[in-house]
Amino acid sequence: MKQSAEINGRIRVAIEAVTPEIDDGRFPIKRTIGEPVVVQADIFADGHDAVSAILLYRTAREKSWNELSMRHIGNDRWEEMFYIREMCNYYYTLQAWVDHFHTWQRDVQKKANAGQDIRVDLLIGAEYIEGAAERATREDEKKLREYARLIRAGSDPSQGLSCALDQEITRLMAAYPDKTYTASYAKTLAVTVDRTKALFSTWYEIFPRSCSADPQMPGTFRDCARLLPEIAKLGFDVLYFPPIHPIGKVNRKGKNNTPASEQHDPGSPWAIGSADGGHKAVEPSLGALDDFRQLVKEAGTHGIEIALDIAYQCSPDHPYLTEHPEWFKKRPDGTVQFAENPPKKYEDIVPFHFETENWQDLREELRSIILFWIEQGVRIFRVDNPHTKPFAFWDWLIKEIKQACPEVIFLAEAFTRPKVMSRLAKAGFTQSYTYFTWRNTKREITDYLTELTQTECREYFRPNFWPNTPDILPEFLQYGGPPAFLIKLVLAATLSSSYGIFSPSFEQCITDALPGKEEYLDSEKFEIKHWDWNKPGTIRELIARINKIRRENPALQTTWNLQFYDVDNDYLLFYGKATPDLSNIILVVVNLDPFHAQAGWLTIPLGKLGIDPAQTYLVHDLISNDKHLWQGERNFFEINPAVMPASIFRVHRRLRREEDFDYFM
Amino acid sequence: MKQSAEINGRIRVAIEAVTPEIDDGRFPIKRTIGEPVVVQADIFADGHDAVSAILLYRTAREKSWNELSMRHIGNDRWEEMFYIREMCNYYYTLQAWVDHFHTWQRDVQKKANAGQDIRVDLLIGAEYIEGAAERATREDEKKLREYARLIRAGSDPSQGLSCALDQEITRLMAAYPDKTYTASYAKTLAVTVDRTKALFSTWYEIFPRSCSADPQMPGTFRDCARLLPEIAKLGFDVLYFPPIHPIGKVNRKGKNNTPASEQHDPGSPWAIGSADGGHKAVEPSLGALDDFRQLVKEAGTHGIEIALDIAYQCSPDHPYLTEHPEWFKKRPDGTVQFAENPPKKYEDIVPFHFETENWQDLREELRSIILFWIEQGVRIFRVDNPHTKPFAFWDWLIKEIKQACPEVIFLAEAFTRPKVMSRLAKAGFTQSYTYFTWRNTKREITDYLTELTQTECREYFRPNFWPNTPDILPEFLQYGGPPAFLIKLVLAATLSSSYGIFSPSFEQCITDALPGKEEYLDSEKFEIKHWDWNKPGTIRELIARINKIRRENPALQTTWNLQFYDVDNDYLLFYGKATPDLSNIILVVVNLDPFHAQAGWLTIPLGKLGIDPAQTYLVHDLISNDKHLWQGERNFFEINPAVMPASIFRVHRRLRREEDFDYFM
């Protein structure tokens, strides 16, 4: 669509400020199947002539563009949208031109209204119509020529005028516009398309080695398989394992990350590689590769996908160190540089040296690791510390993998600086950990979610909310106990359509931390646990209920529809989500104070929710099963965290008597 | 600065969100001599390594870049600035790299502080220093090698450490950085540089034909010359004339824009061209071309530049219509299409048809008009209706003219839609008319000036504020009378560093309008006036005083330093401007109500103005010559518009007794 210099000077339309467009179009936006792409642009010409604009879009498989007429939404801003229907990349761009016929229709009407002589004007219109006839199908050409004849022939200009303005000619002329001097937007913008799970996913993280029913034995993949029905009942659809590869023996860490390990310390799973193999091998105590493949299959029958951890780093005894010493940084004393963030030392881990001369070989090998696990049936990868590898590497790797296997989902473990986190999302990570873990007050949560959902960020950064991880037991959970766990659970599960928990620590509300730190005491990272998976008094039932609510309410299956509403108490957070057709409306009230009951007046946005202010409406708390008949915009509500710190209301509009009756029975 | 694929994978720094950058760098920013260009960018690498970044800039005359180290201002944002010193275009771009030596210095210190063994680390540092020695001048190489030797040799690591961290080695290493894997920003951004008058100019618009001292004769250039000393005394430095070309006789308009003109109606100067010539000729009644050249010279001796009107349109009897009929649009009846905006008709004007096949010839001719007047000594052009000519035409024309004559200033008469106005500024117009003419309330003025001075707009759009024009006598002036004229005068002259008035209508506070319209009754556009240039009771003295205040106070000679301050009365507007060194501080209070006295508490930003809250400070009203000794942040002030609707205070800080004494004497 390049424009020849020959006509350049006659192109009069400007197309500017196109959205969405990330970094001048350098990075694609992201969508899942079924989501819309709403494109806007400033489009205008010199003078008073009317402008027409089209949105062009196509899938990577299509050779030609689909065209949609854009509409003017005020102040020279234009808009149109298309929906993602196929599982492949999409492209879009814009065209616009001065629409002489439309200008003429508008002006000839104004002149006629002012009683001016329009006889010559009608001839001009006839010329435009004859021009369109040249571009038309034979059938339409006939119609167009007949219109031109009628407009020319009329001895009564008012007859010609009504002919010139009728719906059929307007439609026909729009079908054959004169696009000789069309402005084509200089860039073609891309959409990365992911499957639905990229947007709506519910993650459960466990250490397989902690899954044994036998307190003397470490857990295996077979033990994990036994837990699958229960995990499915809890409502999770992604089961994520820390690295399952052989753990290094050299400099292996002991309990609580102590430098010297005891004889039987199992080591951190992130210290990958030993004589037993590296990133493409399985830690022997967990089982064989076949066991893993079997587990992946069994999980599938429960609607669960296994997600693997990709940690691009090695233990000092990883085979790569002898096979490819050039991939690691040597110190002047001949030793290999282990990982450090001075004064912190990670002696059990050696980073890859991405500035190596052999960076291209290294890249290929790192790609082959992902391809290997794809072959074993894995489609979801949680990437450890992506912010310590070059952006250019991720740009390349994710593109390569998505080309080979479009359904792959990458979750970035990025709790790093905001700009770095954002750049990793642009590099192609499907989902990202966020700062949610540390957002506790109404102001913090509102500001952060507004940034995530109301700014350009929403086009490429999909949040995945984690209240805890093996690395992080936040102060809020440590101090707040079970109500705090429930608060963070409801927030994570309803603010973001993807969330995850590290369990059973989460469901058992474990609050034992290293003193003065946000880290678990006796962390599973360094020892094998034997959990009582059926311990009474946990919050398992509530987790299951909330995941069920998410599954049954489409409004909660996206993050982009979030709206905050007013409540006159800073400890109460009030927000809602609804499907575009308002057939599913969810309102959530959370008491952010885990210790005290809080109450306030909620302001329900009746207009936006399509609720008649004169009628009652039913709000049904899907957690407690309580029902309330509310009326009007303001309703008083109190939440006692000792009972349950949140309500998730489904709103039923336009309630009639007889329905009330049925519903309450 | 293109990067080879060979090293691409090892480049780890990202450079994003560069400001200023207009439309992905498609359009240059604008500056005048002496103004700074403050460049910011998000710059960051993966991991924890230190990053170094430089701002590169050069003039169009320089072949190599000047380099400035950027500094980190928080959240991965970096900043540096340069000043415009030469009257030519400037260019700027950025580079950044992972700074291994700086990283090492930071880390080795942390390790030493933690009591860790740093002996091997010192060897690594020595290697970095030896690397830099390879890049250094012979002299510095010697120094560097000596440092490396000392660091290697030390049997006491703490000696090596203090050596590694000393100032001299830090400076030397910064001078010879390892830039092997440098990220270069993909774009080179441009700065259009204008002379100072582009930013600070004071315009006086008159119709030369109304300047005659003889009530029987039309005014001539010689009459204009007689007015020059008085105009200079009023403090104007640009004298702008509506078109001075022969006026068409065909369809000439009569008094008050009536369609049929009387025998002696002079016609609108914007209906350009007759048998006497076109855009390169002078209306015979005004004098000869030589007279005009003489006037330009004489004006120069008074510090006044003559600005001409460029109206790219023709009267029906312009010679172009016979010489180049292809530049005009023909109607099917063989007539030429006159200008219209249905139902409005402008029968005395024929627009150029910019979509003509011969658009390139047309362009050349239109350029030659400007070049012709440049030859006659004109350097300032006010362009009529630029929004009815293609943007691509202005992109080309202004670039061509500025290349031929960089000191040319183009003022765009653009009162059109915001996006169009903005696009014309991007096309290269040096200054633009604005919506100031219709901004009257505190909210309107504050919002609009915030948009003009605090958004990206300030980088390319220079406002020129006009309270009235021959086309516009706004309601606020019609209803408010002389106080309203003074309100708009002070606002225009102090909010914007460029402003203009159409006179003597403005100074004589003429309020006679066409009924129900914002247009002058008996407009000078259609008739010759004979003004009493020395009429008593006008606001001439105040205009002269305010222009003197502008000349004597550098704070008022830029628009970009504007700050609004708080006052608790919505009819009072309170704002200030100061030079960067605070040597000149101006505070302005305007009563926006032309009918009633208004009073309120002003909040003076003592901290920002460097005023000690414990001391008194003198505010000297440069309009009334009143002086006040204020103290503290809040001061009460009342303005009676019947006396004077505004105060322009010069603030004198850190007043000492003896100075008070002198000042009040």
Short mmCIF file of C-alpha atoms in Angstrom, two decimals, chain B residues 237-468:
data_model
loop_
_atom_site.label_atom_id
_atom_site.label_comp_id
_atom_site.label_asym_id
_atom_site.label_seq_id
_atom_site.Cartn_x
_atom_site.Cartn_y
_atom_site.Cartn_z
CA ASP B 237 7.45 45.08 16.43
CA VAL B 238 5.37 43.47 13.68
CA LEU B 239 3.12 45.53 11.44
CA TYR B 240 0.82 43.20 9.56
CA PHE B 241 -1.12 44.17 6.44
CA PRO B 242 -4.04 42.32 4.87
CA PRO B 243 -3.26 41.53 1.20
CA ILE B 244 -1.78 44.50 -0.66
CA HIS B 245 -2.40 43.11 -4.14
CA PRO B 246 -4.74 44.37 -6.88
CA ILE B 247 -8.33 43.62 -5.90
CA GLY B 248 -10.59 41.80 -8.34
CA LYS B 249 -13.37 43.71 -10.04
CA VAL B 250 -15.59 40.76 -10.97
CA ASN B 251 -18.19 39.98 -8.28
CA ARG B 252 -16.52 42.54 -6.02
CA LYS B 253 -18.29 42.75 -2.66
CA GLY B 254 -19.82 45.95 -1.35
CA LYS B 255 -20.15 47.43 2.14
CA ASN B 256 -20.88 44.85 4.82
CA ASN B 257 -20.20 42.00 2.41
CA THR B 258 -23.19 42.76 0.19
CA PRO B 259 -23.14 40.81 -3.08
CA ALA B 260 -23.28 43.78 -5.47
CA SER B 261 -20.72 46.52 -5.05
CA GLU B 262 -21.27 50.22 -5.73
CA GLN B 263 -19.16 52.07 -8.21
CA HIS B 264 -16.49 53.08 -5.69
CA ASP B 265 -16.46 50.13 -3.34
CA PRO B 266 -12.84 49.10 -2.90
CA GLY B 267 -13.59 45.37 -2.48
CA SER B 268 -12.08 42.87 -0.07
CA PRO B 269 -8.28 42.74 -0.19
CA TRP B 270 -8.58 38.95 0.02
CA ALA B 271 -10.17 38.91 -3.48
CA ILE B 272 -6.75 38.97 -5.07
CA GLY B 273 -5.95 39.74 -8.69
CA SER B 274 -7.22 41.84 -11.52
CA ALA B 275 -5.97 43.17 -14.83
CA ASP B 276 -3.47 45.10 -12.67
CA GLY B 277 -1.79 41.88 -11.66
CA GLY B 278 -1.92 39.09 -9.10
CA HIS B 279 -0.06 37.89 -6.00
CA LYS B 280 3.21 39.46 -7.03
CA ALA B 281 1.73 42.89 -7.80
CA VAL B 282 0.71 45.81 -5.61
CA GLU B 283 -2.74 47.42 -5.62
CA PRO B 284 -2.05 50.63 -7.55
CA SER B 285 -3.93 52.87 -5.13
CA LEU B 286 -1.50 51.87 -2.34
CA GLY B 287 1.53 52.96 -4.30
CA ALA B 288 4.26 51.27 -6.28
CA LEU B 289 6.33 48.21 -5.39
CA ASP B 290 9.20 50.62 -4.73
CA ASP B 291 7.08 52.45 -2.19
CA PHE B 292 6.48 49.15 -0.44
CA ARG B 293 10.18 48.32 -0.40
CA GLN B 294 10.86 51.76 1.00
CA LEU B 295 8.26 51.21 3.73
CA VAL B 296 9.86 47.88 4.69
CA LYS B 297 13.19 49.67 5.09
CA GLU B 298 11.77 52.58 7.08
CA ALA B 299 9.88 50.21 9.35
CA GLY B 300 13.20 48.47 10.02
CA THR B 301 14.70 51.67 11.33
CA HIS B 302 11.87 51.76 13.90
CA GLY B 303 12.43 48.12 14.91
CA ILE B 304 9.30 47.07 13.08
CA GLU B 305 8.96 44.27 10.54
CA ILE B 306 6.24 44.32 7.91
CA ALA B 307 4.23 41.07 7.79
CA LEU B 308 2.31 40.26 4.63
CA ASP B 309 -0.82 38.21 4.22
CA ILE B 310 -0.55 35.11 2.06
CA ALA B 311 -4.01 34.21 0.77
CA TYR B 312 -3.74 31.43 -1.79
CA GLN B 313 -6.93 32.24 -3.70
CA CYS B 314 -7.96 34.40 -6.62
CA SER B 315 -10.59 36.83 -7.67
CA PRO B 316 -12.40 35.70 -10.83
CA ASP B 317 -10.34 38.20 -12.86
CA HIS B 318 -6.93 37.12 -11.51
CA PRO B 319 -4.50 36.59 -14.41
CA TYR B 320 -3.96 32.98 -13.28
CA LEU B 321 -7.47 32.09 -14.48
CA THR B 322 -6.56 32.71 -18.08
CA GLU B 323 -2.88 31.75 -17.81
CA HIS B 324 -3.50 28.49 -15.89
CA PRO B 325 -7.15 27.49 -16.24
CA GLU B 326 -6.14 23.94 -15.23
CA TRP B 327 -5.45 25.14 -11.66
CA PHE B 328 -9.16 25.80 -11.11
CA LYS B 329 -12.16 23.57 -10.93
CA LYS B 330 -14.55 23.78 -13.88
CA ARG B 331 -18.23 23.17 -13.46
CA PRO B 332 -20.21 21.23 -16.08
CA ASP B 333 -21.63 24.52 -17.43
CA GLY B 334 -18.11 25.74 -18.19
CA THR B 335 -17.99 28.25 -15.33
CA VAL B 336 -15.27 28.21 -12.71
CA GLN B 337 -16.22 27.01 -9.24
CA PHE B 338 -16.09 29.92 -6.79
CA ALA B 339 -15.48 29.44 -3.09
CA GLU B 340 -18.39 28.22 -1.04
CA ASN B 341 -19.26 26.59 2.24
CA PRO B 342 -22.89 25.86 1.48
CA PRO B 343 -25.13 27.69 1.84
CA LYS B 344 -22.51 30.48 2.14
CA LYS B 345 -21.11 31.77 -1.17
CA TYR B 346 -17.93 33.74 -1.79
CA GLU B 347 -18.49 34.77 -5.40
CA ASP B 348 -15.55 37.19 -5.38
CA ILE B 349 -13.11 34.37 -4.65
CA VAL B 350 -12.01 31.34 -6.68
CA PRO B 351 -10.04 28.67 -4.82
CA PHE B 352 -7.14 26.79 -6.32
CA HIS B 353 -7.97 23.18 -7.13
CA PHE B 354 -5.18 21.35 -5.31
CA GLU B 355 -6.25 18.01 -6.80
CA THR B 356 -5.39 19.29 -10.28
CA GLU B 357 -3.29 17.16 -12.62
CA ASN B 358 -0.83 20.06 -12.63
CA TRP B 359 -0.46 20.17 -8.87
CA GLN B 360 3.31 20.23 -9.12
CA ASP B 361 3.32 23.37 -11.32
CA LEU B 362 0.80 24.97 -9.01
CA ARG B 363 3.02 24.25 -6.00
CA GLU B 364 6.03 25.82 -7.68
CA GLU B 365 4.09 28.94 -8.53
CA LEU B 366 2.74 29.31 -5.02
CA ARG B 367 6.25 28.97 -3.67
CA SER B 368 7.48 31.61 -6.08
CA ILE B 369 5.02 34.11 -4.57
CA ILE B 370 6.66 33.82 -1.17
CA LEU B 371 10.14 33.94 -2.67
CA PHE B 372 9.13 37.11 -4.53
CA TRP B 373 8.14 38.89 -1.31
CA ILE B 374 11.24 37.63 0.46
CA GLU B 375 13.16 39.42 -2.27
CA GLN B 376 11.26 42.59 -1.38
CA GLY B 377 12.49 42.27 2.20
CA VAL B 378 9.55 40.56 3.86
CA ARG B 379 10.35 37.83 6.42
CA ILE B 380 6.99 37.36 8.16
CA PHE B 381 3.88 35.94 6.53
CA ARG B 382 0.44 35.54 8.02
CA VAL B 383 -1.23 32.76 6.06
CA ASP B 384 -4.93 33.09 5.37
CA ASN B 385 -7.11 29.98 5.77
CA PRO B 386 -4.27 27.46 5.71
CA HIS B 387 -6.75 24.75 6.71
CA THR B 388 -8.34 24.80 3.25
CA LYS B 389 -5.13 23.73 1.50
CA PRO B 390 -3.65 20.22 1.70
CA PHE B 391 -1.34 19.42 4.62
CA ALA B 392 1.12 17.81 2.21
CA PHE B 393 1.36 21.16 0.41
CA TRP B 394 2.33 22.98 3.62
CA ASP B 395 4.75 20.20 4.61
CA TRP B 396 6.53 20.81 1.33
CA LEU B 397 6.21 24.59 1.03
CA ILE B 398 7.37 25.55 4.52
CA LYS B 399 10.34 23.21 4.29
CA GLU B 400 11.31 24.70 0.93
CA ILE B 401 11.02 28.28 2.14
CA LYS B 402 12.82 27.68 5.43
CA GLN B 403 15.66 26.07 3.51
CA ALA B 404 15.94 29.15 1.31
CA CYS B 405 15.49 31.62 4.14
CA PRO B 406 15.56 30.20 7.69
CA GLU B 407 14.43 33.43 9.35
CA VAL B 408 11.00 33.37 7.73
CA ILE B 409 8.09 33.22 10.17
CA PHE B 410 4.71 31.82 9.15
CA LEU B 411 1.64 32.59 11.25
CA ALA B 412 -1.25 30.23 10.55
CA GLU B 413 -4.70 31.83 10.57
CA ALA B 414 -6.19 28.64 11.87
CA PHE B 415 -9.34 28.94 13.97
CA THR B 416 -10.41 25.55 12.72
CA ARG B 417 -10.94 22.15 14.37
CA PRO B 418 -8.34 21.24 17.03
CA LYS B 419 -6.82 18.29 15.16
CA VAL B 420 -6.51 20.32 11.95
CA MET B 421 -4.94 23.26 13.81
CA SER B 422 -2.45 20.92 15.42
CA ARG B 423 -1.61 19.24 12.11
CA LEU B 424 -0.86 22.63 10.53
CA ALA B 425 1.55 23.41 13.35
CA LYS B 426 3.25 20.07 12.73
CA ALA B 427 3.47 20.98 9.04
CA GLY B 428 5.82 23.76 10.10
CA PHE B 429 3.81 26.90 10.81
CA THR B 430 5.94 28.98 13.17
CA GLN B 431 3.00 30.43 15.09
CA SER B 432 -0.73 29.82 15.12
CA TYR B 433 -3.86 31.77 15.97
CA THR B 434 -5.67 29.92 18.72
CA TYR B 435 -9.06 29.69 20.41
CA PHE B 436 -7.97 32.39 22.88
CA THR B 437 -10.42 34.77 21.19
CA TRP B 438 -13.30 32.75 22.69
CA ARG B 439 -11.85 31.73 26.07
CA ASN B 440 -13.33 33.97 28.74
CA THR B 441 -13.95 32.16 32.02
CA LYS B 442 -11.31 31.12 34.51
CA ARG B 443 -11.99 27.46 33.79
CA GLU B 444 -11.82 27.96 30.01
CA ILE B 445 -8.59 29.95 30.15
CA THR B 446 -6.90 27.64 32.64
CA ASP B 447 -7.83 24.49 30.74
CA TYR B 448 -6.81 25.89 27.38
CA LEU B 449 -3.50 27.34 28.51
CA THR B 450 -2.71 24.13 30.36
CA GLU B 451 -3.26 22.24 27.13
CA LEU B 452 -1.07 24.69 25.19
CA THR B 453 1.78 24.86 27.71
CA GLN B 454 1.79 21.58 29.64
CA THR B 455 1.19 18.95 26.96
CA GLU B 456 3.22 17.68 24.00
CA CYS B 457 1.60 20.51 22.04
CA ARG B 458 4.17 22.97 23.46
CA GLU B 459 6.88 21.22 21.47
CA TYR B 460 5.51 22.29 18.08
CA PHE B 461 2.59 24.72 18.50
CA ARG B 462 3.45 28.35 19.31
CA PRO B 463 0.36 30.37 20.20
CA ASN B 464 -0.25 33.92 19.05
CA PHE B 465 -3.18 35.43 20.94
CA TRP B 466 -5.57 37.79 19.14
CA PRO B 467 -8.40 39.44 21.09
CA ASN B 468 -9.90 40.65 17.80
#
